[in-house]
Amino acid sequence: MVLCHPRGEKDVTFYETALETGQKIFAVAPMIDWTDRHCRFLHRQLSSDALLYTEMVVADAIIHGPRERLLSFSAQEHPVALQLGGSDAGKLCEAIRIASDYGYDEIGLNVGCPSDRVQSGTFGACLMREPAHVADLVSAMKKVSPVPVTVKCRIGIDDQEPRDVLPDFLARMIGAGADAIWIHARKAWLQGLSPKENREIPPLDYDLVHRMKRENPNVFVGINGGISTLEQVESHLSVMDGVMLGRAAYQNTGLLAGVDAMLDGSSSGGARTRETDWTGLRDTMIAYADEVIASGGRLHHVTRHMVGLFQGYAGARRFRQILSSEATKPGAGTEIITAAFAAVDLSGNAECEPERIAG
């Protein structure tokens, strides 16, 4: 993915380049407790082109907390976006100034998380009630950010009628200068549903999100929510500028191996995965895990993100068992990764229906 290129004195963002060239963007969604730096390192080994997001990081935590632990990442993760949570313009801008030293490729504002913890901080999905305030936040963030500022939102919340509120919300974000808008195609119910239920129970309205793109042809609009296969990704990309996968990219991690071929058009005959060097992946993850352990981490910090790698392959169940039971033991070393890979028949069919992984 080309992040920017010069045009006179102005840098053109990769979102502008995508609009100009028709190049589509595939992203892995920010997921609290999941898309940490170890997860992103693994995902980058499978796809060079996917845009990767951090977990949501609250602006206050960056200002007052352990910045290195919250913000540091491997150079191999690029392109990588920092998703921020917050509702105070001053704090968000201070967090961006601090994060700028770490070299993120994008700053995203969370306007979609429905958890009680986030609501208590008056940010996340509850900000959909205050579109004018969100527009002010985006405008302020744009003034201090050296990289694109984007918004990830829902189609509405609670008793809002999405077909009424979403067009106005998008218009305000566009007016404030948002470089891209990623839309989760479900409402969020802030009372009565858990975050997990909010990812499953409110009905999806892809048609509305597609309409938002058709009505805003000069703005990057991406879609998220309920998308689980690369075939579905391609279908949405016939309308949308980008597609973002969350749980599917985590539960069936191996599908990321087909992203680059899909984006560059080299997949054919229904094949979704280039010839994957699984031995090379194994060796890379062993070396990476050794570094993590040497710096005080545990093997499980890395391997917990690898459990969804081999959905559809013979031996996948044993692979998961080894990583889930052995890698969590005190003192576990990277020989566990070798044993887990050895359990998988890599000549198997990676296009089988994936099993669901808890979590």
Tab-separated table of C-alpha atoms in Angstrom:
chain	number	residue	atom	x	y	z
A	1	MET	CA	0.000	0.000	0.000
A	2	VAL	CA	1.392	3.423	-0.952
A	3	LEU	CA	0.948	5.707	2.040
A	4	CYS	CA	1.479	9.040	0.350
A	5	HIS	CA	3.171	10.676	-2.587
A	6	PRO	CA	4.161	14.283	-3.245
A	7	ARG	CA	2.004	16.601	-5.272
A	8	GLY	CA	3.715	19.952	-5.319
A	9	GLU	CA	3.952	21.086	-1.696
A	10	LYS	CA	1.105	18.895	-0.473
A	11	ASP	CA	1.270	15.280	0.544
A	12	VAL	CA	-1.577	13.210	-0.824
A	13	THR	CA	-2.892	10.721	1.727
A	14	PHE	CA	-3.260	7.071	0.877
A	15	TYR	CA	-7.020	7.549	1.095
A	16	GLU	CA	-6.885	10.241	-1.579
A	17	THR	CA	-4.678	7.993	-3.680
A	18	ALA	CA	-7.205	5.185	-3.312
A	19	LEU	CA	-10.005	7.436	-4.541
A	20	GLU	CA	-7.949	8.709	-7.461
A	21	THR	CA	-6.716	5.314	-8.617
A	22	GLY	CA	-9.614	3.073	-7.638
A	23	GLN	CA	-7.269	1.010	-5.445
A	24	LYS	CA	-9.296	-0.614	-2.678
A	25	ILE	CA	-8.266	-0.815	0.976
A	26	PHE	CA	-8.662	-3.865	3.186
A	27	ALA	CA	-8.376	-3.283	6.926
A	28	VAL	CA	-8.388	-5.375	10.082
A	29	ALA	CA	-10.650	-3.682	12.595
A	30	PRO	CA	-9.490	-2.371	15.963
A	31	MET	CA	-10.517	-4.924	18.609
A	32	ILE	CA	-10.049	-4.318	22.313
A	33	ASP	CA	-7.971	-7.043	23.984
A	34	TRP	CA	-7.054	-8.551	20.601
A	35	THR	CA	-5.306	-6.304	18.064
A	36	ASP	CA	-2.228	-5.636	20.140
A	37	ARG	CA	1.245	-5.380	18.624
A	38	HIS	CA	1.783	-9.155	18.657
A	39	CYS	CA	-1.463	-9.723	16.782
A	40	ARG	CA	-0.564	-7.071	14.235
A	41	PHE	CA	2.908	-8.553	13.698
A	42	LEU	CA	1.317	-11.895	12.836
A	43	HIS	CA	-1.251	-10.311	10.536
A	44	ARG	CA	1.483	-8.442	8.694
A	45	GLN	CA	3.280	-11.703	7.919
A	46	LEU	CA	0.134	-12.867	6.114
A	47	SER	CA	-0.656	-9.650	4.232
A	48	SER	CA	1.665	-6.866	3.124
A	49	ASP	CA	-1.219	-4.646	2.050
A	50	ALA	CA	-3.798	-4.833	4.847
A	51	LEU	CA	-4.241	-1.700	6.928
A	52	LEU	CA	-3.879	-2.702	10.592
A	53	TYR	CA	-5.391	-0.935	13.593
A	54	THR	CA	-4.389	-0.793	17.224
A	55	GLU	CA	-6.823	-1.530	19.977
A	56	MET	CA	-8.677	1.611	20.990
A	57	VAL	CA	-6.417	3.656	23.254
A	58	VAL	CA	-8.003	6.337	25.434
A	59	ALA	CA	-6.436	9.787	25.094
A	60	ASP	CA	-6.098	10.136	28.880
A	61	ALA	CA	-4.106	6.892	29.012
A	62	ILE	CA	-1.613	8.199	26.464
A	63	ILE	CA	-1.209	11.482	28.309
A	64	HIS	CA	-0.856	10.035	31.800
A	65	GLY	CA	-0.049	6.343	31.314
A	66	PRO	CA	2.824	4.126	30.124
A	67	ARG	CA	3.304	5.587	26.653
A	68	GLU	CA	5.923	3.138	25.473
A	69	ARG	CA	3.754	0.137	26.315
A	70	LEU	CA	0.644	1.720	24.806
A	71	LEU	CA	2.142	3.136	21.625
A	72	SER	CA	5.295	1.290	20.601
A	73	PHE	CA	5.162	-1.167	17.711
A	74	SER	CA	7.386	-2.956	15.238
A	75	ALA	CA	8.371	-1.157	12.056
A	76	GLN	CA	7.168	-4.258	10.194
A	77	GLU	CA	3.570	-3.456	11.133
A	78	HIS	CA	3.217	-0.512	8.719
A	79	PRO	CA	0.752	0.598	7.528
A	80	VAL	CA	-0.727	0.808	11.021
A	81	ALA	CA	-3.368	3.166	12.420
A	82	LEU	CA	-3.835	4.323	15.997
A	83	GLN	CA	-7.451	4.334	17.127
A	84	LEU	CA	-8.160	6.919	19.804
A	85	GLY	CA	-11.021	7.125	22.270
A	86	GLY	CA	-12.054	10.401	23.823
A	87	SER	CA	-14.429	13.342	23.666
A	88	ASP	CA	-12.223	16.240	24.786
A	89	ALA	CA	-10.547	18.033	21.891
A	90	GLY	CA	-7.609	19.219	23.969
A	91	LYS	CA	-6.818	15.747	25.260
A	92	LEU	CA	-7.215	14.132	21.840
A	93	CYS	CA	-4.869	16.688	20.314
A	94	GLU	CA	-2.302	16.190	23.077
A	95	ALA	CA	-2.499	12.427	22.543
A	96	ILE	CA	-1.896	12.922	18.824
A	97	ARG	CA	1.154	15.108	19.496
A	98	ILE	CA	2.592	12.397	21.748
A	99	ALA	CA	1.757	9.586	19.316
A	100	SER	CA	3.279	11.473	16.379
A	101	ASP	CA	6.751	10.513	17.591
A	102	TYR	CA	5.888	6.830	17.105
A	103	GLY	CA	5.167	7.114	13.382
A	104	TYR	CA	1.585	5.912	12.946
A	105	ASP	CA	0.131	6.123	9.431
A	106	GLU	CA	-3.357	7.217	10.518
A	107	ILE	CA	-5.282	8.444	13.547
A	108	GLY	CA	-8.810	7.050	13.885
A	109	LEU	CA	-11.504	8.366	16.220
A	110	ASN	CA	-13.749	5.755	17.823
A	111	VAL	CA	-17.427	6.672	17.530
A	112	GLY	CA	-18.689	3.098	17.551
A	113	CYS	CA	-17.773	1.225	20.743
A	114	PRO	CA	-20.899	0.539	22.848
A	115	SER	CA	-19.341	-0.786	26.072
A	116	ASP	CA	-20.457	0.559	29.443
A	117	ARG	CA	-16.866	1.477	30.277
A	118	VAL	CA	-16.614	3.640	27.173
A	119	GLN	CA	-20.035	5.194	27.723
A	120	SER	CA	-19.036	6.210	31.237
A	121	GLY	CA	-16.289	8.270	29.627
A	122	THR	CA	-18.859	9.838	27.263
A	123	PHE	CA	-17.117	8.658	24.125
A	124	GLY	CA	-17.452	5.800	21.654
A	125	ALA	CA	-20.896	5.123	20.168
A	126	CYS	CA	-22.691	7.547	22.477
A	127	LEU	CA	-21.027	10.378	20.536
A	128	MET	CA	-23.398	9.574	17.664
A	129	ARG	CA	-25.899	11.675	19.640
A	130	GLU	CA	-23.577	14.686	19.260
A	131	PRO	CA	-22.563	14.958	15.606
A	132	ALA	CA	-21.704	18.644	15.868
A	133	HIS	CA	-19.336	17.929	18.753
A	134	VAL	CA	-17.711	15.039	16.871
A	135	ALA	CA	-17.197	17.346	13.897
A	136	ASP	CA	-15.448	19.825	16.208
A	137	LEU	CA	-13.220	17.007	17.499
A	138	VAL	CA	-12.267	15.949	13.982
A	139	SER	CA	-11.545	19.536	12.967
A	140	ALA	CA	-9.274	20.017	15.981
A	141	MET	CA	-7.497	16.688	15.411
A	142	LYS	CA	-6.871	17.547	11.758
A	143	LYS	CA	-5.025	20.696	12.788
A	144	VAL	CA	-2.406	18.802	14.772
A	145	SER	CA	-2.184	15.429	13.036
A	146	PRO	CA	0.557	14.880	10.439
A	147	VAL	CA	-1.341	11.861	9.078
A	148	PRO	CA	-4.938	11.161	7.975
A	149	VAL	CA	-7.680	11.514	10.584
A	150	THR	CA	-10.581	9.096	10.191
A	151	VAL	CA	-13.815	8.228	11.958
A	152	LYS	CA	-15.230	4.775	12.685
A	153	CYS	CA	-18.933	4.932	13.537
A	154	ARG	CA	-22.186	2.987	13.668
A	155	ILE	CA	-25.233	3.690	11.493
A	156	GLY	CA	-26.992	4.994	14.598
A	157	ILE	CA	-27.725	4.239	18.231
A	158	ASP	CA	-30.763	3.335	20.342
A	159	ASP	CA	-33.979	4.788	18.938
A	160	GLN	CA	-32.275	6.830	16.220
A	161	GLU	CA	-33.487	6.167	12.684
A	162	PRO	CA	-30.268	5.455	10.745
A	163	ARG	CA	-31.671	6.619	7.430
A	164	ASP	CA	-32.275	10.006	9.017
A	165	VAL	CA	-29.182	10.457	11.195
A	166	LEU	CA	-26.403	8.803	9.204
A	167	PRO	CA	-26.463	11.143	6.158
A	168	ASP	CA	-26.252	14.168	8.468
A	169	PHE	CA	-23.479	12.571	10.524
A	170	LEU	CA	-21.419	11.848	7.419
A	171	ALA	CA	-21.965	15.337	6.052
A	172	ARG	CA	-20.621	16.824	9.282
A	173	MET	CA	-17.572	14.536	9.295
A	174	ILE	CA	-16.842	15.404	5.682
A	175	GLY	CA	-17.236	19.100	6.441
A	176	ALA	CA	-14.802	18.778	9.329
A	177	GLY	CA	-12.181	17.311	7.007
A	178	ALA	CA	-12.255	13.603	7.898
A	179	ASP	CA	-10.026	11.724	5.474
A	180	ALA	CA	-12.147	8.579	5.603
A	181	ILE	CA	-15.241	7.246	7.319
A	182	TRP	CA	-15.510	3.581	8.263
A	183	ILE	CA	-19.096	2.530	9.005
A	184	HIS	CA	-20.121	-0.497	11.056
A	185	ALA	CA	-23.406	-1.392	9.357
A	186	ARG	CA	-25.343	-1.963	12.601
A	187	LYS	CA	-26.959	0.272	15.176
A	188	ALA	CA	-25.589	0.130	18.707
A	189	TRP	CA	-27.995	-0.310	21.589
A	190	LEU	CA	-26.366	1.365	24.556
A	191	GLN	CA	-28.803	-0.061	27.092
A	192	GLY	CA	-29.826	-3.703	27.264
A	193	LEU	CA	-27.200	-5.246	24.985
A	194	SER	CA	-23.627	-6.228	25.787
A	195	PRO	CA	-20.775	-5.305	23.408
A	196	LYS	CA	-20.833	-8.897	22.124
A	197	GLU	CA	-24.605	-8.732	21.519
A	198	ASN	CA	-24.135	-5.381	19.788
A	199	ARG	CA	-21.927	-7.168	17.249
A	200	GLU	CA	-24.595	-9.779	16.522
A	201	ILE	CA	-28.168	-8.784	17.359
A	202	PRO	CA	-28.879	-5.405	15.698
A	203	PRO	CA	-29.658	-6.135	12.045
A	204	LEU	CA	-27.116	-5.275	9.388
A	205	ASP	CA	-28.074	-2.605	6.867
A	206	TYR	CA	-25.524	-2.898	4.106
A	207	ASP	CA	-27.830	-1.165	1.634
A	208	LEU	CA	-27.762	2.024	3.709
A	209	VAL	CA	-23.969	2.036	3.893
A	210	HIS	CA	-23.714	1.378	0.163
A	211	ARG	CA	-26.080	4.296	-0.395
A	212	MET	CA	-23.836	6.555	1.685
A	213	LYS	CA	-20.948	5.722	-0.630
A	214	ARG	CA	-22.971	6.316	-3.783
A	215	GLU	CA	-24.083	9.691	-2.426
A	216	ASN	CA	-20.508	10.671	-1.510
A	217	PRO	CA	-18.412	9.585	-4.505
A	218	ASN	CA	-15.517	11.910	-3.672
A	219	VAL	CA	-15.109	10.728	-0.082
A	220	PHE	CA	-13.511	7.485	1.096
A	221	VAL	CA	-16.206	5.377	2.740
A	222	GLY	CA	-15.496	1.883	4.052
A	223	ILE	CA	-17.774	-0.786	5.475
A	224	ASN	CA	-17.510	-3.088	8.496
A	225	GLY	CA	-19.758	-5.590	10.242
A	226	GLY	CA	-20.691	-9.223	9.704
A	227	ILE	CA	-18.316	-9.792	6.777
A	228	SER	CA	-16.629	-13.178	7.068
A	229	THR	CA	-15.169	-14.270	3.697
A	230	LEU	CA	-13.032	-12.771	0.951
A	231	GLU	CA	-15.876	-13.418	-1.483
A	232	GLN	CA	-18.052	-11.117	0.625
A	233	VAL	CA	-15.223	-8.595	0.783
A	234	GLU	CA	-15.018	-8.516	-3.020
A	235	SER	CA	-18.770	-8.084	-3.292
A	236	HIS	CA	-18.723	-5.042	-1.016
A	237	LEU	CA	-15.690	-3.610	-2.799
A	238	SER	CA	-17.723	-3.441	-5.984
A	239	VAL	CA	-19.492	-0.529	-4.256
A	240	MET	CA	-17.303	0.581	-1.355
A	241	ASP	CA	-13.798	2.038	-1.205
A	242	GLY	CA	-12.720	-0.270	1.589
A	243	VAL	CA	-13.766	-3.220	3.705
A	244	MET	CA	-12.824	-3.815	7.324
A	245	LEU	CA	-12.925	-7.264	8.935
A	246	GLY	CA	-12.986	-7.821	12.672
A	247	ARG	CA	-13.880	-11.175	14.199
A	248	ALA	CA	-13.451	-13.089	10.931
A	249	ALA	CA	-9.854	-11.929	10.623
A	250	TYR	CA	-9.216	-13.140	14.134
A	251	GLN	CA	-11.182	-16.388	14.199
A	252	ASN	CA	-10.040	-17.468	10.728
A	253	THR	CA	-6.683	-15.714	10.578
A	254	GLY	CA	-5.474	-17.711	7.592
A	255	LEU	CA	-7.864	-15.887	5.270
A	256	LEU	CA	-5.522	-12.899	5.494
A	257	ALA	CA	-3.106	-14.877	3.328
A	258	GLY	CA	-5.467	-14.265	0.419
A	259	VAL	CA	-5.858	-10.506	0.833
A	260	ASP	CA	-2.910	-9.317	-1.267
A	261	ALA	CA	-3.848	-11.523	-4.213
A	262	MET	CA	-7.423	-10.289	-4.005
A	263	LEU	CA	-6.413	-6.635	-3.945
A	264	ASP	CA	-3.973	-6.892	-6.845
A	265	GLY	CA	-6.314	-9.062	-8.904
A	266	SER	CA	-3.973	-12.020	-9.158
A	267	SER	CA	-6.334	-14.518	-7.525
A	268	SER	CA	-8.123	-16.639	-10.092
A	269	GLY	CA	-10.321	-19.667	-10.463
A	270	GLY	CA	-11.757	-19.166	-6.989
A	271	ALA	CA	-8.304	-19.369	-5.385
A	272	ARG	CA	-8.017	-16.933	-2.520
A	273	THR	CA	-4.561	-17.725	-1.210
A	274	ARG	CA	-1.208	-17.410	-2.888
A	275	GLU	CA	1.227	-20.189	-2.177
A	276	THR	CA	1.894	-19.506	1.487
A	277	ASP	CA	5.287	-20.215	3.006
A	278	TRP	CA	3.987	-21.751	6.224
A	279	THR	CA	7.468	-22.905	7.230
A	280	GLY	CA	8.735	-19.380	6.811
A	281	LEU	CA	5.817	-18.066	8.862
A	282	ARG	CA	6.561	-20.590	11.590
A	283	ASP	CA	10.220	-19.593	11.724
A	284	THR	CA	9.403	-15.876	11.728
A	285	MET	CA	6.946	-16.279	14.600
A	286	ILE	CA	9.433	-18.417	16.555
A	287	ALA	CA	12.112	-15.739	16.210
A	288	TYR	CA	9.607	-13.041	17.161
A	289	ALA	CA	8.339	-14.990	20.176
A	290	ASP	CA	11.916	-15.573	21.320
A	291	GLU	CA	12.429	-11.798	21.321
A	292	VAL	CA	9.207	-11.250	23.264
A	293	ILE	CA	10.198	-13.836	25.881
A	294	ALA	CA	13.710	-12.381	26.150
A	295	SER	CA	12.201	-8.950	26.849
A	296	GLY	CA	10.065	-10.293	29.707
A	297	GLY	CA	6.938	-11.415	27.867
A	298	ARG	CA	5.368	-14.874	27.735
A	299	LEU	CA	4.897	-17.228	24.807
A	300	HIS	CA	1.128	-17.019	25.198
A	301	HIS	CA	1.239	-13.286	24.480
A	302	VAL	CA	2.167	-14.218	20.898
A	303	THR	CA	0.532	-17.609	20.352
A	304	ARG	CA	-2.947	-16.604	21.519
A	305	HIS	CA	-3.241	-14.700	18.244
A	306	MET	CA	-2.211	-17.720	16.156
A	307	VAL	CA	-5.021	-20.073	17.206
A	308	GLY	CA	-7.205	-19.229	14.193
A	309	LEU	CA	-4.523	-19.841	11.574
A	310	PHE	CA	-5.495	-23.196	10.091
A	311	GLN	CA	-9.268	-23.347	9.867
A	312	GLY	CA	-10.204	-26.075	7.362
A	313	TYR	CA	-6.904	-27.963	7.553
A	314	ALA	CA	-6.510	-31.472	8.893
A	315	GLY	CA	-4.828	-31.166	12.263
A	316	ALA	CA	-6.199	-27.707	13.020
A	317	ARG	CA	-7.914	-28.919	16.181
A	318	ARG	CA	-4.660	-30.382	17.523
A	319	PHE	CA	-2.861	-27.155	16.537
A	320	ARG	CA	-5.307	-25.176	18.658
A	321	GLN	CA	-5.065	-27.619	21.551
A	322	ILE	CA	-1.280	-27.390	21.674
A	323	LEU	CA	-1.244	-23.606	21.605
A	324	SER	CA	-4.138	-23.238	24.047
A	325	SER	CA	-2.878	-25.718	26.637
A	326	GLU	CA	0.908	-25.813	26.336
A	327	ALA	CA	1.786	-22.218	25.449
A	328	THR	CA	0.083	-20.891	28.583
A	329	LYS	CA	2.277	-22.875	30.974
A	330	PRO	CA	4.949	-21.009	32.948
A	331	GLY	CA	8.292	-21.130	31.175
A	332	ALA	CA	6.818	-22.334	27.864
A	333	GLY	CA	9.277	-21.909	25.010
A	334	THR	CA	9.009	-21.644	21.259
A	335	GLU	CA	9.336	-25.392	20.753
A	336	ILE	CA	5.574	-25.290	21.356
A	337	ILE	CA	5.113	-23.393	18.087
A	338	THR	CA	7.179	-26.027	16.261
A	339	ALA	CA	5.035	-28.815	17.736
A	340	ALA	CA	1.788	-27.048	16.872
A	341	PHE	CA	2.767	-26.501	13.219
A	342	ALA	CA	3.906	-30.131	12.970
A	343	ALA	CA	0.359	-31.243	13.859
A	344	VAL	CA	-1.144	-29.632	10.742
A	345	ASP	CA	-1.410	-31.268	7.316
A	346	LEU	CA	-0.525	-28.242	5.207
A	347	SER	CA	-1.487	-30.012	1.992
A	348	GLY	CA	-5.123	-29.718	3.098
A	349	ASN	CA	-7.873	-27.527	1.685
A	350	ALA	CA	-7.845	-24.044	3.157
A	351	GLU	CA	-11.216	-23.250	1.588
A	352	CYS	CA	-13.273	-25.452	3.911
A	353	GLU	CA	-16.002	-23.880	6.017
A	354	PRO	CA	-14.212	-22.380	9.041
A	355	GLU	CA	-15.008	-23.555	12.511
A	356	ARG	CA	-15.970	-20.897	15.022
A	357	ILE	CA	-13.381	-20.140	17.674
A	358	ALA	CA	-14.514	-18.932	21.055
A	359	GLY	CA	-13.405	-15.450	22.015
